[in-house]
PDB file of C-alpha atoms in Angstrom:
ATOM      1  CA  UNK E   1       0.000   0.000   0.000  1.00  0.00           C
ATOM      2  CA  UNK E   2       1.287   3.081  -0.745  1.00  0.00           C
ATOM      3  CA  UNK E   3       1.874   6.443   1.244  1.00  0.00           C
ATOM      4  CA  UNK E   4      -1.369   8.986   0.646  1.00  0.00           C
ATOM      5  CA  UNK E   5       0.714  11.647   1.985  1.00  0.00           C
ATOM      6  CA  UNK E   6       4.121  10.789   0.046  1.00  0.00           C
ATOM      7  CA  UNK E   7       1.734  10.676  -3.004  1.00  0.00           C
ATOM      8  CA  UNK E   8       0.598  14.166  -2.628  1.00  0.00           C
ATOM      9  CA  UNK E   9       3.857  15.719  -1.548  1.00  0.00           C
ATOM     10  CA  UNK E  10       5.103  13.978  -4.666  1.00  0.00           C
ATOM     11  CA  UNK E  11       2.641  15.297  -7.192  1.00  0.00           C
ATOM     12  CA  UNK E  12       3.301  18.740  -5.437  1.00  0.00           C
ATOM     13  CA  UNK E  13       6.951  18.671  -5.948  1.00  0.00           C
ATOM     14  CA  UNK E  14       5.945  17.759  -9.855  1.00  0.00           C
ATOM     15  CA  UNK E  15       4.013  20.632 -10.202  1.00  0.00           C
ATOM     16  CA  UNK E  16       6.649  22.780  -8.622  1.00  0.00           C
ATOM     17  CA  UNK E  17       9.188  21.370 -11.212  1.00  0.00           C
ATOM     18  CA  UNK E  18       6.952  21.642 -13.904  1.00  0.00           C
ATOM     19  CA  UNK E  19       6.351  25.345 -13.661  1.00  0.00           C
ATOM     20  CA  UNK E  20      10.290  26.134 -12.993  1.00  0.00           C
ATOM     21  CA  UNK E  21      12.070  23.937 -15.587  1.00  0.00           C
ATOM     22  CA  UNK E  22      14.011  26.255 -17.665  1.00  0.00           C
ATOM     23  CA  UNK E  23      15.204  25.569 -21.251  1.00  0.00           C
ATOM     24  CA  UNK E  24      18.168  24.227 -20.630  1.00  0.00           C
ATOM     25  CA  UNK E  25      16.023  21.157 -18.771  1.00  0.00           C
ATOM     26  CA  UNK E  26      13.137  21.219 -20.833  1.00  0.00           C
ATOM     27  CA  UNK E  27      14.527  18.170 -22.757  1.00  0.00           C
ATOM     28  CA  UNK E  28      15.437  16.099 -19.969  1.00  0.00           C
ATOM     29  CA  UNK E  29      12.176  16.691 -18.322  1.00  0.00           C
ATOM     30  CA  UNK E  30       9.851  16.088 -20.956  1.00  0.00           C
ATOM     31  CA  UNK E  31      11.730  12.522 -21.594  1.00  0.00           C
ATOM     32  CA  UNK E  32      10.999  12.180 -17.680  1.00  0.00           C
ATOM     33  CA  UNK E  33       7.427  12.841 -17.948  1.00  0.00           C
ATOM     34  CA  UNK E  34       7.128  10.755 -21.133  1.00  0.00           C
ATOM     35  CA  UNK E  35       8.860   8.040 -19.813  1.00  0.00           C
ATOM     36  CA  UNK E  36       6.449   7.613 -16.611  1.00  0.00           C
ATOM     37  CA  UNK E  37       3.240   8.696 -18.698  1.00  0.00           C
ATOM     38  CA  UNK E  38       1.242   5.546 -18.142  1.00  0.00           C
ATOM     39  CA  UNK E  39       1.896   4.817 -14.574  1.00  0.00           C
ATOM     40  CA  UNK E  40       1.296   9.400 -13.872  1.00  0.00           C
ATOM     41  CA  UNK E  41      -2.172   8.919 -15.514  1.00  0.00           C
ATOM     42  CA  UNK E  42      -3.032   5.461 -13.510  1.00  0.00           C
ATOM     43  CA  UNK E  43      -2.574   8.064 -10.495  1.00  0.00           C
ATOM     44  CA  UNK E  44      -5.824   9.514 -11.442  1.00  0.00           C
ATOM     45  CA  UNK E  45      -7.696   6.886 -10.583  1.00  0.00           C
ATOM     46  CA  UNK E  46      -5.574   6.748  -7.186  1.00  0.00           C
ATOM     47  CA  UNK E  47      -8.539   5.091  -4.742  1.00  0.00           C
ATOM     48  CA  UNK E  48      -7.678   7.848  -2.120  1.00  0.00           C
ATOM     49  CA  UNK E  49      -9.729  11.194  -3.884  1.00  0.00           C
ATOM     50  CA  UNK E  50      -7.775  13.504  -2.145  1.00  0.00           C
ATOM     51  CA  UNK E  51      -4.353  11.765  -4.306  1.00  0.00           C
ATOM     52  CA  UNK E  52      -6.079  11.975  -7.594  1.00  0.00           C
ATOM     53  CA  UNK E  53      -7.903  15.207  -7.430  1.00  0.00           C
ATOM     54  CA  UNK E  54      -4.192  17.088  -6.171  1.00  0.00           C
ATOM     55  CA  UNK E  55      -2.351  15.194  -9.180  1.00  0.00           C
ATOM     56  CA  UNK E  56      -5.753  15.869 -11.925  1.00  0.00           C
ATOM     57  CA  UNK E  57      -5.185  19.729 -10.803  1.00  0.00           C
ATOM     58  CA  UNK E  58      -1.252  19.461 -11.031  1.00  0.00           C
ATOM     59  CA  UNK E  59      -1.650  17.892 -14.559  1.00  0.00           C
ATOM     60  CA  UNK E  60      -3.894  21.272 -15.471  1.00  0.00           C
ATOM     61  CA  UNK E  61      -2.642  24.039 -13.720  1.00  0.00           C
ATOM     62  CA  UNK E  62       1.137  22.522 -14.782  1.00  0.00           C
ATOM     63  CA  UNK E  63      -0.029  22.318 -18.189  1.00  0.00           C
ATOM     64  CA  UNK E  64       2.547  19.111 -18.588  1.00  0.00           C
ATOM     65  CA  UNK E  65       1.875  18.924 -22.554  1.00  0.00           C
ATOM     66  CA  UNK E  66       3.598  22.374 -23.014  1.00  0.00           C
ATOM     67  CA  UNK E  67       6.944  20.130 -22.939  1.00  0.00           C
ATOM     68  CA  UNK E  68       5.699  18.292 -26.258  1.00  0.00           C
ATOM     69  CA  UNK E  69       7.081  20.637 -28.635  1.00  0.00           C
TER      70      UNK E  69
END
């Protein structure tokens, strides 16, 4: 079973990273993200609400598919 909390924290962090990757990381970021695209959207349908609604409003206000040039 995983950590609620560390879930959330984690999301939080991603959203945080997301908004201040510069250029010069873009690249390596977006190959993150794409890289750990199917297991990020199974998060959504985390079965604690709290998990998926913090990581559903990191994926919009984070806009994540600005790093797919």
């Amino acid at each position: 079973m995983e950590d609620d909390a560390l879930c959330l924290l984690a999301f939080v962090l991603f959203g945080i990273l997301a908004c201040l990757t510069k250029r010069k990381w873009k690249a390596y970021f977006a190959d993150q993200v794409r890289q750990s695209w199917v297991t990020l959207l199974l998060h959504l349908q985390h079965p604690n609400p709290r998990v998926s609604m913090t990581w559903n409003a990191e994926l919009r206000f984070t806009s994540v598919s600005r790093f797919w040039d």
